[in-house]
């Protein structure tokens, strides 16, 4: 079955890229890991600050980052972020490493009016309520794994096949279900949208009120 495993984080990069404003000057990526998303963000933005608290991940990200990406080795909550200084703050599978409300307040304050906070993170399982979606995810993940395995036989290696630079990436189990994230996030960021995604993730999107994005 390991041969059918694939990279769920890489799969969700596109969703975050789609959430970016059309004109994107400065982007902050939180928990950049080995930098795969930062490289793609760099093609869409003038400047990317990518932060991670793991020295190994920062080294891997720096090794591949183009010149408009600054990789910072720090705890994002300890970083002084100038208020209103980013057009977008994005994060892929890292928000559940942080205390939710303080993290949302810290990141939201760094957005310019009209800017977007776009997050994909890991939820805790919510059973039995989410049993149907868990079963659908397991079946669909097998199908995707089979398609990727067939592609590899034909010599095609897509992003979802995995990123060797991510070996040893810090991971953490989630404590909050999607319902809990939705309720708690709405108290901090009125108007936030939190959606369960099929492949064991949720998305959280919030636009800072103000100028058009
Ligand atoms: C599961 S990994 C995801 C990495 C990457 N975004 C990806 O999708 O491959 C979570 C990352 O968040 C980083 N992280 C955890 N807590 C952090 C914090 N307080 N500040 C900055 N980065 C943090 C970890 O070091 C790790 O690289």
Tab-separated table of C-alpha atoms and ligand atoms in Angstrom:
chain	number	residue	atom	x	y	z
A	1	UNK	CA	0.000	0.000	0.000
A	2	UNK	CA	2.959	2.371	0.542
A	3	UNK	CA	3.383	2.378	-3.239
A	4	UNK	CA	-0.026	4.051	-3.455
A	5	UNK	CA	0.894	6.777	-0.948
A	6	UNK	CA	1.109	10.318	-2.280
A	7	UNK	CA	1.801	13.830	-1.059
A	8	UNK	CA	-1.406	15.389	0.265
A	9	UNK	CA	0.361	18.681	0.995
A	10	UNK	CA	1.560	19.108	-2.592
A	11	UNK	CA	-1.961	18.345	-3.768
A	12	UNK	CA	-3.306	21.413	-1.942
A	13	UNK	CA	-0.713	23.929	-3.178
A	14	UNK	CA	-2.905	24.899	-6.128
A	15	UNK	CA	-5.836	25.806	-3.904
A	16	UNK	CA	-3.649	28.315	-2.051
A	17	UNK	CA	-2.196	29.730	-5.266
A	18	UNK	CA	-5.722	30.295	-6.557
A	19	UNK	CA	-6.586	32.321	-3.447
A	20	UNK	CA	-3.855	34.904	-4.104
A	21	UNK	CA	-4.872	38.399	-5.197
A	22	UNK	CA	-4.320	39.151	-8.895
A	23	UNK	CA	-1.703	41.759	-8.130
A	24	UNK	CA	0.544	40.311	-5.481
A	25	UNK	CA	3.417	42.305	-4.085
A	26	UNK	CA	4.434	40.769	-0.787
A	27	UNK	CA	3.461	37.324	0.478
A	28	UNK	CA	4.210	35.643	3.802
A	29	UNK	CA	4.298	31.852	3.915
A	30	UNK	CA	4.007	30.314	7.372
A	31	UNK	CA	5.642	26.920	8.006
A	32	UNK	CA	7.273	26.699	4.590
A	33	UNK	CA	8.929	23.328	5.209
A	34	UNK	CA	11.333	22.459	2.389
A	35	UNK	CA	10.100	25.386	0.290
A	36	UNK	CA	8.138	23.726	-2.516
A	37	UNK	CA	5.218	26.139	-2.208
A	38	UNK	CA	7.516	29.145	-1.683
A	39	UNK	CA	9.040	28.456	-5.110
A	40	UNK	CA	5.577	28.552	-6.701
A	41	UNK	CA	4.570	31.649	-4.725
A	42	UNK	CA	7.710	33.377	-5.978
A	43	UNK	CA	6.420	33.051	-9.530
A	44	UNK	CA	3.240	34.920	-8.536
A	45	UNK	CA	4.550	37.605	-6.164
A	46	UNK	CA	7.227	40.276	-6.178
A	47	UNK	CA	8.567	39.112	-2.826
A	48	UNK	CA	7.960	36.129	-0.533
A	49	UNK	CA	8.935	35.842	3.128
A	50	UNK	CA	8.870	32.137	4.005
A	51	UNK	CA	9.249	31.270	7.681
A	52	UNK	CA	9.852	27.949	9.384
A	53	UNK	CA	10.981	27.024	12.886
A	54	UNK	CA	12.936	23.923	11.802
A	55	UNK	CA	16.606	24.469	10.953
A	56	UNK	CA	16.628	21.435	8.639
A	57	UNK	CA	13.580	22.662	6.698
A	58	UNK	CA	15.003	26.184	6.453
A	59	UNK	CA	18.241	24.783	4.987
A	60	UNK	CA	16.270	22.741	2.445
A	61	UNK	CA	14.101	25.736	1.521
A	62	UNK	CA	17.108	28.046	1.147
A	63	UNK	CA	18.746	25.545	-1.191
A	64	UNK	CA	15.927	25.910	-3.720
A	65	UNK	CA	14.552	29.392	-3.086
A	66	UNK	CA	14.782	31.886	-5.958
A	67	UNK	CA	16.149	35.368	-5.266
A	68	UNK	CA	12.774	36.951	-4.431
A	69	UNK	CA	12.225	34.533	-1.529
A	70	UNK	CA	13.637	35.321	1.904
A	71	UNK	CA	13.629	32.213	4.118
A	72	UNK	CA	13.450	33.084	7.812
A	73	UNK	CA	14.366	30.664	10.584
A	74	UNK	CA	11.986	31.572	13.386
A	75	UNK	CA	8.810	30.810	15.281
A	76	UNK	CA	6.265	32.839	13.320
A	77	UNK	CA	4.553	33.916	16.532
A	78	UNK	CA	7.814	35.468	17.718
A	79	UNK	CA	8.352	37.324	14.435
A	80	UNK	CA	7.564	41.013	14.482
A	81	UNK	CA	5.357	41.466	11.435
A	82	UNK	CA	4.799	45.055	10.358
A	83	UNK	CA	1.044	45.765	10.445
A	84	UNK	CA	-0.571	45.731	7.002
A	85	UNK	CA	2.639	44.731	5.257
A	86	UNK	CA	1.499	41.712	3.199
A	87	UNK	CA	-0.939	41.273	0.318
A	88	UNK	CA	-1.377	37.632	1.265
A	89	UNK	CA	-0.468	35.321	4.111
A	90	UNK	CA	-0.564	31.642	3.181
A	91	UNK	CA	0.137	28.463	5.067
A	92	UNK	CA	0.058	24.809	4.088
A	93	UNK	CA	-0.378	22.181	6.805
A	94	UNK	CA	1.208	24.268	9.538
A	95	UNK	CA	-1.602	26.174	11.303
A	96	UNK	CA	-2.440	23.147	13.448
A	97	UNK	CA	1.096	23.403	14.894
A	98	UNK	CA	0.132	26.784	16.389
A	99	UNK	CA	-2.372	27.986	19.003
A	100	UNK	CA	-5.295	28.912	16.744
A	101	UNK	CA	-6.570	32.269	18.010
A	102	UNK	CA	-3.189	33.933	18.724
A	103	UNK	CA	-1.936	32.747	15.333
A	104	UNK	CA	-4.979	34.083	13.465
A	105	UNK	CA	-4.735	37.477	15.221
A	106	UNK	CA	-0.991	37.725	14.535
A	107	UNK	CA	-1.296	36.813	10.850
A	108	UNK	CA	-4.429	38.860	10.165
A	109	UNK	CA	-2.774	42.005	11.546
A	110	UNK	CA	0.050	41.606	9.029
A	111	UNK	CA	-2.371	41.839	6.074
A	112	UNK	CA	-3.065	45.059	4.219
A	113	UNK	CA	-6.751	46.023	3.870
A	114	UNK	CA	-8.164	43.803	1.106
A	115	UNK	CA	-5.392	41.254	1.609
A	116	UNK	CA	-6.110	37.548	2.001
A	117	UNK	CA	-5.264	34.959	4.616
A	118	UNK	CA	-5.368	31.544	2.903
A	119	UNK	CA	-4.642	28.433	4.910
A	120	UNK	CA	-4.842	24.691	4.423
A	121	UNK	CA	-4.326	22.700	7.607
A	122	UNK	CA	-4.967	19.375	9.243
A	123	UNK	CA	-8.179	18.808	11.246
A	124	UNK	CA	-8.754	16.281	14.008
A	125	UNK	CA	-11.135	13.497	13.008
A	126	UNK	CA	-14.798	14.241	13.755
A	127	UNK	CA	-16.418	10.804	14.013
A	128	UNK	CA	-19.028	9.512	13.488
A	129	UNK	CA	-20.246	12.753	11.900
A	130	UNK	CA	-17.576	12.784	9.181
A	131	UNK	CA	-17.545	9.025	8.556
A	132	UNK	CA	-18.981	9.340	5.008
A	133	UNK	CA	-16.341	11.853	3.979
A	134	UNK	CA	-13.579	9.751	5.619
A	135	UNK	CA	-14.682	6.702	3.616
A	136	UNK	CA	-14.933	8.708	0.403
A	137	UNK	CA	-11.468	10.164	1.043
A	138	UNK	CA	-9.940	6.718	1.611
A	139	UNK	CA	-11.443	5.390	-1.634
A	140	UNK	CA	-10.549	8.474	-3.688
A	141	UNK	CA	-6.997	8.536	-2.279
A	142	UNK	CA	-6.487	4.941	-3.478
A	143	UNK	CA	-7.649	5.922	-6.959
A	144	UNK	CA	-5.309	8.924	-7.057
A	145	UNK	CA	-2.485	6.684	-5.787
A	146	UNK	CA	-3.178	4.160	-8.532
A	147	UNK	CA	-3.209	6.884	-11.191
A	148	UNK	CA	0.098	8.275	-9.912
A	149	UNK	CA	1.666	4.803	-9.793
A	150	UNK	CA	0.563	4.230	-13.400
A	151	UNK	CA	2.006	7.617	-14.349
A	152	UNK	CA	5.356	6.724	-12.770
A	153	UNK	CA	5.482	3.516	-14.841
A	154	UNK	CA	5.118	5.773	-17.884
A	155	UNK	CA	7.939	7.997	-16.619
A	156	UNK	CA	5.815	10.852	-15.291
A	157	UNK	CA	6.751	12.191	-11.841
A	158	UNK	CA	4.336	14.865	-10.677
A	159	UNK	CA	4.447	16.977	-7.542
A	160	UNK	CA	2.019	14.678	-5.749
A	161	UNK	CA	4.510	11.807	-5.953
A	162	UNK	CA	6.386	13.405	-3.055
A	163	UNK	CA	9.207	15.820	-2.337
A	164	UNK	CA	12.450	14.099	-1.206
A	165	UNK	CA	13.606	17.405	0.348
A	166	UNK	CA	10.731	17.114	2.851
A	167	UNK	CA	12.195	14.027	4.540
A	168	UNK	CA	12.211	14.593	8.309
A	169	UNK	CA	9.682	17.417	8.086
A	170	UNK	CA	8.177	18.139	11.530
A	171	UNK	CA	4.590	16.882	11.695
A	172	UNK	CA	1.954	17.085	14.384
A	173	UNK	CA	-1.484	15.610	15.016
A	174	UNK	CA	-4.338	18.085	14.932
A	175	UNK	CA	-6.319	18.815	18.099
A	176	UNK	CA	-9.277	20.705	16.620
A	177	UNK	CA	-12.009	19.383	14.347
A	178	UNK	CA	-13.211	21.463	11.394
A	179	UNK	CA	-16.295	22.434	13.379
A	180	UNK	CA	-14.163	23.662	16.272
A	181	UNK	CA	-11.844	25.594	13.943
A	182	UNK	CA	-14.860	27.175	12.197
A	183	UNK	CA	-16.438	28.308	15.453
A	184	UNK	CA	-13.234	29.593	17.045
A	185	UNK	CA	-11.906	31.261	13.895
A	186	UNK	CA	-15.217	33.109	13.383
A	187	UNK	CA	-14.818	34.745	16.792
A	188	UNK	CA	-11.438	36.177	15.791
A	189	UNK	CA	-12.053	36.829	12.083
A	190	UNK	CA	-15.705	37.629	11.302
A	191	UNK	CA	-16.561	36.497	7.770
A	192	UNK	CA	-13.922	33.744	7.695
A	193	UNK	CA	-14.739	30.691	5.536
A	194	UNK	CA	-13.660	27.297	6.843
A	195	UNK	CA	-14.344	24.245	4.659
A	196	UNK	CA	-13.577	20.575	5.126
A	197	UNK	CA	-11.565	19.341	2.131
A	198	UNK	CA	-11.762	15.752	0.980
A	199	UNK	CA	-8.162	14.654	1.595
A	200	UNK	CA	-7.829	15.189	5.363
A	201	UNK	CA	-7.399	18.937	5.315
A	202	UNK	CA	-9.511	22.053	5.824
A	203	UNK	CA	-9.217	25.402	4.126
A	204	UNK	CA	-9.552	28.718	5.939
A	205	UNK	CA	-9.889	31.885	3.879
A	206	UNK	CA	-10.385	35.408	5.174
A	207	UNK	CA	-10.212	38.756	3.415
A	208	UNK	CA	-9.212	41.703	5.526
A	209	UNK	CA	-11.964	44.297	5.174
A	210	UNK	CA	-10.930	47.407	3.320
A	211	UNK	CA	-9.629	48.173	-0.154
A	212	UNK	CA	-10.496	45.774	-3.004
A	213	UNK	CA	-8.172	42.723	-3.269
B	1	LIG	C1	3.661	19.534	8.298
B	1	LIG	S1	4.923	20.659	7.932
B	1	LIG	C2	4.375	21.408	6.391
B	1	LIG	C3	5.512	22.025	5.618
B	1	LIG	C4	5.154	22.619	4.255
B	1	LIG	N1	4.227	23.725	4.390
B	1	LIG	C5	4.612	21.575	3.313
B	1	LIG	O1	3.418	21.628	3.006
B	1	LIG	O2	5.359	20.680	2.899
B	1	LIG	C6	4.666	21.948	9.119
B	1	LIG	C7	5.801	22.943	9.129
B	1	LIG	O3	5.491	24.013	10.026
B	1	LIG	C8	6.662	24.369	10.727
B	1	LIG	N2	6.281	25.045	11.977
B	1	LIG	C9	5.678	24.489	13.061
B	1	LIG	N3	5.497	25.424	14.011
B	1	LIG	C10	5.990	26.585	13.515
B	1	LIG	C11	6.100	27.900	14.035
B	1	LIG	N4	5.661	28.213	15.270
B	1	LIG	N5	6.675	28.868	13.273
B	1	LIG	C12	7.125	28.565	12.028
B	1	LIG	N6	7.056	27.333	11.483
B	1	LIG	C13	6.484	26.348	12.211
B	1	LIG	C14	7.382	23.040	10.944
B	1	LIG	O4	8.757	23.210	11.207
B	1	LIG	C15	7.111	22.333	9.620
B	1	LIG	O5	8.125	22.537	8.664
